[in-house]
XYZ file of C-alpha atoms in Angstrom:
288
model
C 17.498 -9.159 16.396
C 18.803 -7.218 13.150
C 20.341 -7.720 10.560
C 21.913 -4.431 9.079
C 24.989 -5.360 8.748
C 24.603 -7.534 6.024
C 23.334 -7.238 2.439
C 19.442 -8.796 2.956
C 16.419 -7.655 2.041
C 12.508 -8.187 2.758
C 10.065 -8.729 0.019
C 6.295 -8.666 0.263
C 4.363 -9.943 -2.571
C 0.877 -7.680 -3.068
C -2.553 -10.042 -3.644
C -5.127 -7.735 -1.601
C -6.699 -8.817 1.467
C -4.922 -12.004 0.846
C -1.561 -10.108 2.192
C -3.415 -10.871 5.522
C -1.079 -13.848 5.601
C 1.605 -11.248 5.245
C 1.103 -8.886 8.387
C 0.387 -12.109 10.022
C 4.184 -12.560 9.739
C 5.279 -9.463 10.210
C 3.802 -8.758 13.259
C 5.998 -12.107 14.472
C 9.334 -10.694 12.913
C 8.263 -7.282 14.979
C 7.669 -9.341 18.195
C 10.920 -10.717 18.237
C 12.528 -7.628 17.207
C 13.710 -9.013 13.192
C 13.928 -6.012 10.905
C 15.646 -5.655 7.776
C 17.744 -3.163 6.582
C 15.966 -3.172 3.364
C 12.017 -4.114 2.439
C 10.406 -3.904 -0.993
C 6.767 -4.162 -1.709
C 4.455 -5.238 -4.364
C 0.989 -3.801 -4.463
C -0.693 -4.613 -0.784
C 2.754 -5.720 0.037
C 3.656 -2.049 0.268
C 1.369 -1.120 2.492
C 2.098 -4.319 5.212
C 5.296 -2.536 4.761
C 4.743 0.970 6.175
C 3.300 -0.569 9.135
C 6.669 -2.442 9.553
C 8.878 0.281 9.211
C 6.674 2.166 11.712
C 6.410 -1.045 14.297
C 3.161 -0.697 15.019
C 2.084 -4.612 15.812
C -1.442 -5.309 14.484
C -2.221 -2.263 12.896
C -2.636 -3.832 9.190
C -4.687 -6.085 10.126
C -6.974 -4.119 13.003
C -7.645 -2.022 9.919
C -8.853 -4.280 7.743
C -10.859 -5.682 10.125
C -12.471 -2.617 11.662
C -12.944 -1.207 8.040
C -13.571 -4.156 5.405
C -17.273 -4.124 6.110
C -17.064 -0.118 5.869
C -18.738 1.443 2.855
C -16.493 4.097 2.982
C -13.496 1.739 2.362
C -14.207 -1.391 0.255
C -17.295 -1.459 -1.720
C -18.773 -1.124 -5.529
C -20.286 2.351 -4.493
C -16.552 3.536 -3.957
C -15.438 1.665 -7.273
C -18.653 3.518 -9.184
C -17.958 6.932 -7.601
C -14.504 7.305 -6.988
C -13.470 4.370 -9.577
C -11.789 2.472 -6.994
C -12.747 -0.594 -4.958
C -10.784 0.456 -1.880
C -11.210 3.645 -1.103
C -7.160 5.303 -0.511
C -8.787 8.468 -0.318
C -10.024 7.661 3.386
C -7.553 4.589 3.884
C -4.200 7.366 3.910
C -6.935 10.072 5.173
C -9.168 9.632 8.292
C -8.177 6.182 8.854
C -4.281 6.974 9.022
C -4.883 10.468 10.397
C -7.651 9.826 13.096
C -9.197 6.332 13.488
C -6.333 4.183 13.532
C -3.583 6.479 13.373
C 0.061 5.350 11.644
C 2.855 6.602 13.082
C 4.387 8.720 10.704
C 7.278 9.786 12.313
C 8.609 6.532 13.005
C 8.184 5.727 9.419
C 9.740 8.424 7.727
C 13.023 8.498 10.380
C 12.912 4.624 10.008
C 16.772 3.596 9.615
C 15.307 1.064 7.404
C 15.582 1.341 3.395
C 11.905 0.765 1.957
C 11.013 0.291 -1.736
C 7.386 0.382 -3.202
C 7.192 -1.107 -6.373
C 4.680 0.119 -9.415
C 4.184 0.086 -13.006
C 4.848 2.781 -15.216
C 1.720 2.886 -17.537
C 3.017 4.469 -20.478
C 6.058 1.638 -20.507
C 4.441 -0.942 -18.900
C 7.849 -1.272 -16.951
C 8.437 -2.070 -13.481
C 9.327 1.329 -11.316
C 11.075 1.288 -7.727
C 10.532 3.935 -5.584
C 12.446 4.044 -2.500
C 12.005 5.990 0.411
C 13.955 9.730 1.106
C 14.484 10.054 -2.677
C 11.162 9.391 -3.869
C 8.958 12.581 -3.629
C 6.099 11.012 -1.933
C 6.414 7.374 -0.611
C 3.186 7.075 0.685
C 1.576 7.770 -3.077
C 3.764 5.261 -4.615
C 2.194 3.119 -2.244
C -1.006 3.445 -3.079
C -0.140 3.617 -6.788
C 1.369 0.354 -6.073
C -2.001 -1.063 -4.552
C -3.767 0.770 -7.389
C -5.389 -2.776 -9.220
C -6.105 -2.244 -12.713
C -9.825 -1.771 -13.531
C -10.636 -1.789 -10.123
C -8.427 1.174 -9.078
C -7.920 5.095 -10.595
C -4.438 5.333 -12.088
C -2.086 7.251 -9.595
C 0.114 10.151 -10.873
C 3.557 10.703 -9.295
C 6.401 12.923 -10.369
C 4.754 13.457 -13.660
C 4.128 10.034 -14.426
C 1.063 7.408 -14.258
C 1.091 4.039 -12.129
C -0.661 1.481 -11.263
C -0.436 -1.807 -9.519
C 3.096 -2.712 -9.336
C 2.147 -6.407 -9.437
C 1.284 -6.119 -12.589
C 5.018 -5.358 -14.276
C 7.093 -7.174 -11.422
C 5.243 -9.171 -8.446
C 7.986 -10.465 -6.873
C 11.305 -8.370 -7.525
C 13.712 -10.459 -6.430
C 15.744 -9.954 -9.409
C 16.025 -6.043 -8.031
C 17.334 -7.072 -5.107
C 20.136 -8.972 -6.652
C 20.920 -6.089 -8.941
C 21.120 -4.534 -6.660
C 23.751 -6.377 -4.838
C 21.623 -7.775 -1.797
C 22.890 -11.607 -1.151
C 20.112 -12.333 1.364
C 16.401 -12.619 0.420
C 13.474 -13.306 1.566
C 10.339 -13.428 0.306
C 6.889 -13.114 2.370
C 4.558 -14.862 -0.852
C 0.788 -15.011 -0.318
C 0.554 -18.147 -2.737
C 1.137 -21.421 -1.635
C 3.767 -23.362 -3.327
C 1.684 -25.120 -5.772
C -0.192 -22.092 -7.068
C 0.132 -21.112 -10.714
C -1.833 -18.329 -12.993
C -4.511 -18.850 -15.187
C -4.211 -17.676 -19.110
C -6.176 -14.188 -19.068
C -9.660 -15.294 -20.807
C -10.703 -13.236 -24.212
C -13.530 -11.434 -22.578
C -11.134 -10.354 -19.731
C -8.515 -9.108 -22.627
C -11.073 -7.080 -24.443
C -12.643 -5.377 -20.849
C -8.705 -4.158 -20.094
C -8.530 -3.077 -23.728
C -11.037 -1.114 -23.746
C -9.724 0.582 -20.620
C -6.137 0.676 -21.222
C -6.824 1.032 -24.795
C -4.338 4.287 -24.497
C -1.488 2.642 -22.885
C -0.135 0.066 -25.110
C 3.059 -0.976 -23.821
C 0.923 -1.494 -20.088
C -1.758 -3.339 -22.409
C 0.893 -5.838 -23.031
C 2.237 -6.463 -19.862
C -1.519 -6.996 -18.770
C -1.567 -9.683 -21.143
C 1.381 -11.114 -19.915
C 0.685 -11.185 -16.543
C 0.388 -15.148 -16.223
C 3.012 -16.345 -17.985
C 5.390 -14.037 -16.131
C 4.222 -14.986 -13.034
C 4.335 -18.383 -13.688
C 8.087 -18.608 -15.146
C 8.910 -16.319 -11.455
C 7.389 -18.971 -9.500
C 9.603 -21.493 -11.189
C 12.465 -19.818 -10.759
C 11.875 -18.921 -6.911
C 11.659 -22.751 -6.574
C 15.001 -23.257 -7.909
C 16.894 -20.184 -6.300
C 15.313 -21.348 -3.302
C 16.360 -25.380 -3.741
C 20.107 -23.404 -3.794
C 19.519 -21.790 -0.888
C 19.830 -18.181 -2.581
C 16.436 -17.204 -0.923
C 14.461 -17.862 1.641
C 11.009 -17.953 1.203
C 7.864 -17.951 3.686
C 4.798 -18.464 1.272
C 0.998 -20.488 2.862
C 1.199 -24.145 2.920
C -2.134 -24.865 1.708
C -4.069 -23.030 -0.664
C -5.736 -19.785 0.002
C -9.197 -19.195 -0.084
C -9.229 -15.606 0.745
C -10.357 -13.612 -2.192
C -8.744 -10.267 -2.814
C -11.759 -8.403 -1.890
C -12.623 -10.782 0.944
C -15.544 -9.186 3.456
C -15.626 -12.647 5.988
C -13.601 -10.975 8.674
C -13.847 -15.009 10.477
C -11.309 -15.978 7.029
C -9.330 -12.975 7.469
C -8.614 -13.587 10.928
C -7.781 -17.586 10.149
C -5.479 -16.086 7.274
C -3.405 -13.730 9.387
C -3.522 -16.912 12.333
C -1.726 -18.931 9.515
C 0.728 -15.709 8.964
C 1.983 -15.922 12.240
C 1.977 -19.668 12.805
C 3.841 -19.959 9.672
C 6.160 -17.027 10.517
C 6.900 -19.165 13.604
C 7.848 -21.990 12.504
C 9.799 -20.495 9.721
C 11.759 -17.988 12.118
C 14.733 -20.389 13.131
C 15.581 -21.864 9.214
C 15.596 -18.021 8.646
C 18.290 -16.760 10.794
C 19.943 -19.810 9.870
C 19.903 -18.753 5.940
C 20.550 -15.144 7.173
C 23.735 -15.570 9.009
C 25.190 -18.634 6.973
């Protein structure tokens, strides 16, 4: 089933290991053959999204799960070393080259559009990078995954990125922009969820950090009062039926750095149940 003759698009929101819900999904839409001519993602949403656009069912999670418990690719020693918490270095390295190879060929000659969202640090502004006009794709990923504090910042064409969740978690209002009239969003929050105010303590650690990137030093702090005012208008857009969006039904309890592969596992069973039951009110919105 496609859907490239029409003007939709595919957006994953990021949230770490919680995105397990997310290739849960996915790996339904590639069973029954549902890809979009466009996807954007956000953070770990990008990389749900190469495996996607190469079709290769299972692989996000099998990686996760073989490698979560894996020194080499989630673990303090990795933040205190290499000054990130996930390790890219060996995630886009051995693990994508040798242990649980990605197929890159199917990726790059994907007919597929594919966006990776980050933030620029010096603006604090929301970047898209798309696919066969960005330089390297695969970096913006991973400058799009790149969680502030807990990841290195990621240079690209000259500039510095991190986590595009940061500037622009959900970027629906890109895809209208940029004149898609079908969206979907794949959320990894249930409907219900809202964020916190950042506490003082937390706002003087990422000053200290960021404490040469101003403009990204105020996005930072804005963090959960934009989030909060794009939850409340996804509610309403979707309430007009101008998006369609697949998001848990009950909280989630999966932390972003979650090492209980018996959770992740549950999580990705609720991706693909809720995938499921989603998949018919989907087309519907899709072809209406």
């Amino acid at each position: 089933m496609n859907f490239k003759t029409e003007k939709s698009v595919l957006i994953l929101e990021g949230g770490a290991l919680r995105s397990f819900f997310t290739c849960g999904v996915l790996d339904v839409f590639m069973e029954k053959n549902i890809y979009f001519p466009c996807v954007c993602g956000v953070s770990a949403g990008s990389l749900c999204g190469i495996n996607y656009l190469s079709k290769q069912i299972g692989r996000t999670a099998k990686v996760n799960l073989d490698y979560v418990n894996d020194k080499r690719y989630l673990s303090l020693r990795s933040l205190i070393k290499d000054k990130m918490i996930f390790n890219f270095d060996f995630l886009f390295g051995e693990i994508s080259h040798e242990l649980v190879p990605l197929n890159y060929d199917a990726f790059y000659n994907s007919e597929q559009n594919f966006v990776a969202f980050t933030t620029d640090c010096q603006t604090g502004k929301s970047v898209a990078h798309e696919k066969n006009i960005c330089d390297d794709i695969l970096t913006a990923c991973r400058a799009s995954s790149s969680m502030p504090l807990l990841s290195k910042i990621v240079v690209l064409e000259g500039r510095e990125y991190l986590d595009g969740g940061v500037s622009d978690p959900i970027p629906y209002q890109w895809a209208f922009e940029n004149g898609y009239e079908k969206v979907v969003l794949i959320l990894t929050r249930d409907i219900n969820y809202r964020k916190k105010p950042l506490s003082p303590l937390i706002k003087k650690v990422y000053a200290q950090k960021y404490k040469e990137y101003p403009e990204l030093l105020e996005t930072i702090y804005n963090i959960p009062g934009h989030y909060n005012s794009l939850a409340d208008e996804i509610l309403k857009l979707e309430k007009q039926n101008k998006i369609f969006v697949i998001r848990p039904e009950e909280p989630v309890k999966v932390k972003r750095t979650e090492k209980n592969t018996e959770k992740l596992k549950e999580l990705y069973n609720i991706g693909r149940q809720t995938g499921a039951k989603q998949l018919e009110a989907m087309v519907k919105y899709l072809r209406a």
